[in-house]
Amino acid sequence: MTASNLQLKQRYKPNVSHFLALCGRNYSHMLKWLPLEIAVGESWRLEGEFGILVMRILENTKYTQLVEISRPLAIRDFINTPKVLVRIYHDAKLAEVLTSQQIYQLRPVYDYPNVRMYQSDEKYQVNAFLEELLKIGYQHSVVCQP
């Protein structure tokens, strides 16, 4: 087996059904914290036993919403505030991360290694990170307008 055949054989192939299941779980988590009536530009805080999330509506259309989610940290001098932009598709019942930190547009698959050292499944991992962020208030949640 040549090196090029070995490289083709080991290339990452995304599992679309796992990714859609993750986006579906994220959608159901988002619905728990999303106010029914909210205007573009409005924000709210979710306080849970594991910390605080700040959410802000950037777009609000008939079938989709664009939400910015950040988690303020007490030590922000040393660590950037984790932040993601999430597109919520109400017709498909999915929530997908569009951007995260320094990644302005997530690609489905990255060649590895690459200049920025993104993982081959970076898009899946960022959406899994969103799922963990949304679990912040599972036990005792309070939604309030700041």
mmCIF file of C-alpha atoms in Angstrom:
data_model
loop_
_atom_site.group_PDB
_atom_site.id
_atom_site.type_symbol
_atom_site.label_atom_id
_atom_site.label_comp_id
_atom_site.label_asym_id
_atom_site.label_seq_id
_atom_site.Cartn_x
_atom_site.Cartn_y
_atom_site.Cartn_z
ATOM 1 C CA MET A 1 0.000 0.000 0.000
ATOM 2 C CA THR A 2 1.477 3.344 -1.015
ATOM 3 C CA ALA A 3 1.600 6.412 1.216
ATOM 4 C CA SER A 4 -1.098 8.189 -0.832
ATOM 5 C CA ASN A 5 -3.459 5.187 -0.535
ATOM 6 C CA LEU A 6 -2.859 5.081 3.217
ATOM 7 C CA GLN A 7 -3.586 8.826 3.493
ATOM 8 C CA LEU A 8 -6.874 8.462 1.563
ATOM 9 C CA LYS A 9 -7.894 5.525 3.721
ATOM 10 C CA GLN A 10 -7.306 7.447 6.974
ATOM 11 C CA ARG A 11 -8.997 10.689 5.889
ATOM 12 C CA TYR A 12 -11.702 11.823 8.292
ATOM 13 C CA LYS A 13 -15.280 11.369 7.102
ATOM 14 C CA PRO A 14 -17.941 13.194 9.085
ATOM 15 C CA ASN A 15 -20.844 11.174 10.410
ATOM 16 C CA VAL A 16 -23.795 13.312 9.347
ATOM 17 C CA SER A 17 -26.354 11.470 11.475
ATOM 18 C CA HIS A 18 -24.257 11.965 14.644
ATOM 19 C CA PHE A 19 -23.792 15.643 13.785
ATOM 20 C CA LEU A 20 -27.532 16.179 13.172
ATOM 21 C CA ALA A 21 -28.354 14.363 16.426
ATOM 22 C CA LEU A 22 -25.973 16.698 18.272
ATOM 23 C CA CYS A 23 -27.570 19.760 16.624
ATOM 24 C CA GLY A 24 -31.000 18.398 17.578
ATOM 25 C CA ARG A 25 -29.934 18.021 21.218
ATOM 26 C CA ASN A 26 -28.544 21.556 21.159
ATOM 27 C CA TYR A 27 -31.879 22.800 19.800
ATOM 28 C CA SER A 28 -33.794 21.171 22.657
ATOM 29 C CA HIS A 29 -31.336 22.664 25.193
ATOM 30 C CA MET A 30 -31.715 26.105 23.576
ATOM 31 C CA LEU A 31 -35.512 25.987 23.771
ATOM 32 C CA LYS A 32 -35.293 25.646 27.564
ATOM 33 C CA TRP A 33 -33.517 28.995 27.837
ATOM 34 C CA LEU A 34 -34.955 30.941 24.889
ATOM 35 C CA PRO A 35 -37.669 33.465 25.828
ATOM 36 C CA LEU A 36 -40.830 33.222 23.721
ATOM 37 C CA GLU A 37 -40.929 36.934 22.911
ATOM 38 C CA ILE A 38 -37.555 38.594 22.384
ATOM 39 C CA ALA A 39 -36.413 41.351 20.044
ATOM 40 C CA VAL A 40 -33.175 41.711 18.120
ATOM 41 C CA GLY A 41 -30.456 43.173 20.335
ATOM 42 C CA GLU A 42 -32.009 42.012 23.593
ATOM 43 C CA SER A 43 -29.957 39.840 25.899
ATOM 44 C CA TRP A 44 -30.544 37.757 28.986
ATOM 45 C CA ARG A 45 -28.523 35.796 31.494
ATOM 46 C CA LEU A 46 -28.791 32.176 32.434
ATOM 47 C CA GLU A 47 -27.540 31.472 35.910
ATOM 48 C CA GLY A 48 -26.916 27.887 36.898
ATOM 49 C CA GLU A 49 -25.000 25.961 39.476
ATOM 50 C CA PHE A 50 -21.982 25.804 37.135
ATOM 51 C CA GLY A 51 -21.808 29.465 36.147
ATOM 52 C CA ILE A 52 -23.436 32.112 33.979
ATOM 53 C CA LEU A 53 -24.208 32.326 30.277
ATOM 54 C CA VAL A 54 -25.043 35.590 28.534
ATOM 55 C CA MET A 55 -27.218 35.228 25.450
ATOM 56 C CA ARG A 56 -28.079 37.921 22.908
ATOM 57 C CA ILE A 57 -30.385 37.798 19.873
ATOM 58 C CA LEU A 58 -28.638 39.081 16.739
ATOM 59 C CA GLU A 59 -31.240 38.056 14.121
ATOM 60 C CA ASN A 60 -34.848 37.014 14.390
ATOM 61 C CA THR A 61 -36.632 35.713 11.281
ATOM 62 C CA LYS A 62 -39.701 33.575 10.720
ATOM 63 C CA TYR A 63 -37.859 30.239 10.818
ATOM 64 C CA THR A 64 -34.421 31.032 12.263
ATOM 65 C CA GLN A 65 -32.676 33.007 14.966
ATOM 66 C CA LEU A 66 -29.035 33.960 15.397
ATOM 67 C CA VAL A 67 -27.914 33.940 19.020
ATOM 68 C CA GLU A 68 -24.569 34.940 20.529
ATOM 69 C CA ILE A 69 -23.704 32.930 23.632
ATOM 70 C CA SER A 70 -20.824 33.845 25.904
ATOM 71 C CA ARG A 71 -19.645 32.706 29.289
ATOM 72 C CA PRO A 72 -18.103 35.514 31.334
ATOM 73 C CA LEU A 73 -15.086 34.447 33.364
ATOM 74 C CA ALA A 74 -13.658 36.038 36.482
ATOM 75 C CA ILE A 75 -10.101 35.643 35.131
ATOM 76 C CA ARG A 76 -10.684 37.298 31.750
ATOM 77 C CA ASP A 77 -7.264 38.989 31.901
ATOM 78 C CA PHE A 78 -5.699 35.635 31.079
ATOM 79 C CA ILE A 79 -8.407 33.808 29.109
ATOM 80 C CA ASN A 80 -10.699 35.090 26.348
ATOM 81 C CA THR A 81 -14.388 34.807 27.120
ATOM 82 C CA PRO A 82 -15.730 31.684 25.394
ATOM 83 C CA LYS A 83 -18.194 32.881 22.753
ATOM 84 C CA VAL A 84 -20.138 31.196 19.953
ATOM 85 C CA LEU A 85 -22.664 32.312 17.342
ATOM 86 C CA VAL A 86 -25.482 29.820 17.002
ATOM 87 C CA ARG A 87 -28.057 29.607 14.220
ATOM 88 C CA ILE A 88 -31.329 28.133 15.486
ATOM 89 C CA TYR A 89 -33.426 26.488 12.764
ATOM 90 C CA HIS A 90 -36.961 26.228 14.165
ATOM 91 C CA ASP A 91 -38.345 24.501 11.072
ATOM 92 C CA ALA A 92 -35.704 21.729 11.214
ATOM 93 C CA LYS A 93 -35.439 21.789 15.042
ATOM 94 C CA LEU A 94 -31.643 22.172 14.906
ATOM 95 C CA ALA A 95 -29.130 24.558 16.490
ATOM 96 C CA GLU A 96 -25.705 24.813 14.833
ATOM 97 C CA VAL A 97 -22.595 26.772 15.802
ATOM 98 C CA LEU A 98 -21.588 29.073 12.944
ATOM 99 C CA THR A 99 -18.541 30.751 14.481
ATOM 100 C CA SER A 100 -16.427 30.193 17.533
ATOM 101 C CA GLN A 101 -13.696 32.394 18.996
ATOM 102 C CA GLN A 102 -11.223 33.059 16.172
ATOM 103 C CA ILE A 103 -12.942 30.768 13.621
ATOM 104 C CA TYR A 104 -15.194 32.999 11.533
ATOM 105 C CA GLN A 105 -16.716 30.257 9.414
ATOM 106 C CA LEU A 106 -16.518 26.623 10.424
ATOM 107 C CA ARG A 107 -15.870 24.149 7.627
ATOM 108 C CA PRO A 108 -17.332 20.644 7.800
ATOM 109 C CA VAL A 109 -13.885 19.010 7.550
ATOM 110 C CA TYR A 110 -10.339 20.306 7.895
ATOM 111 C CA ASP A 111 -7.275 18.678 6.418
ATOM 112 C CA TYR A 112 -4.905 17.711 9.175
ATOM 113 C CA PRO A 113 -2.327 18.973 9.858
ATOM 114 C CA ASN A 114 -3.200 22.523 8.845
ATOM 115 C CA VAL A 115 -1.742 25.965 9.492
ATOM 116 C CA ARG A 116 -4.180 26.802 12.311
ATOM 117 C CA MET A 117 -4.011 23.277 13.753
ATOM 118 C CA TYR A 118 -7.771 22.775 13.718
ATOM 119 C CA GLN A 119 -8.882 19.214 14.268
ATOM 120 C CA SER A 120 -10.353 17.323 11.322
ATOM 121 C CA ASP A 121 -13.708 17.262 13.132
ATOM 122 C CA GLU A 122 -13.490 20.842 14.482
ATOM 123 C CA LYS A 123 -17.101 21.621 13.544
ATOM 124 C CA TYR A 124 -18.408 18.626 15.496
ATOM 125 C CA GLN A 125 -16.200 19.455 18.495
ATOM 126 C CA VAL A 126 -17.380 23.084 18.629
ATOM 127 C CA ASN A 127 -21.011 21.938 18.557
ATOM 128 C CA ALA A 128 -20.238 19.421 21.325
ATOM 129 C CA PHE A 129 -18.726 22.333 23.291
ATOM 130 C CA LEU A 130 -22.017 24.207 22.864
ATOM 131 C CA GLU A 131 -23.873 21.221 24.284
ATOM 132 C CA GLU A 132 -21.637 21.338 27.363
ATOM 133 C CA LEU A 133 -22.138 25.110 27.711
ATOM 134 C CA LEU A 134 -25.906 24.680 27.599
ATOM 135 C CA LYS A 135 -25.784 22.163 30.450
ATOM 136 C CA ILE A 136 -24.643 24.971 32.755
ATOM 137 C CA GLY A 137 -27.998 25.400 34.415
ATOM 138 C CA TYR A 138 -29.537 21.952 34.391
ATOM 139 C CA GLN A 139 -30.202 21.816 38.109
ATOM 140 C CA HIS A 140 -31.242 25.325 39.147
ATOM 141 C CA SER A 141 -31.704 27.754 36.314
ATOM 142 C CA VAL A 142 -32.854 31.348 36.405
ATOM 143 C CA VAL A 143 -33.488 33.318 33.238
ATOM 144 C CA CYS A 144 -33.389 37.053 33.785
ATOM 145 C CA GLN A 145 -32.973 40.185 31.720
ATOM 146 C CA PRO A 146 -29.734 42.049 32.607
#
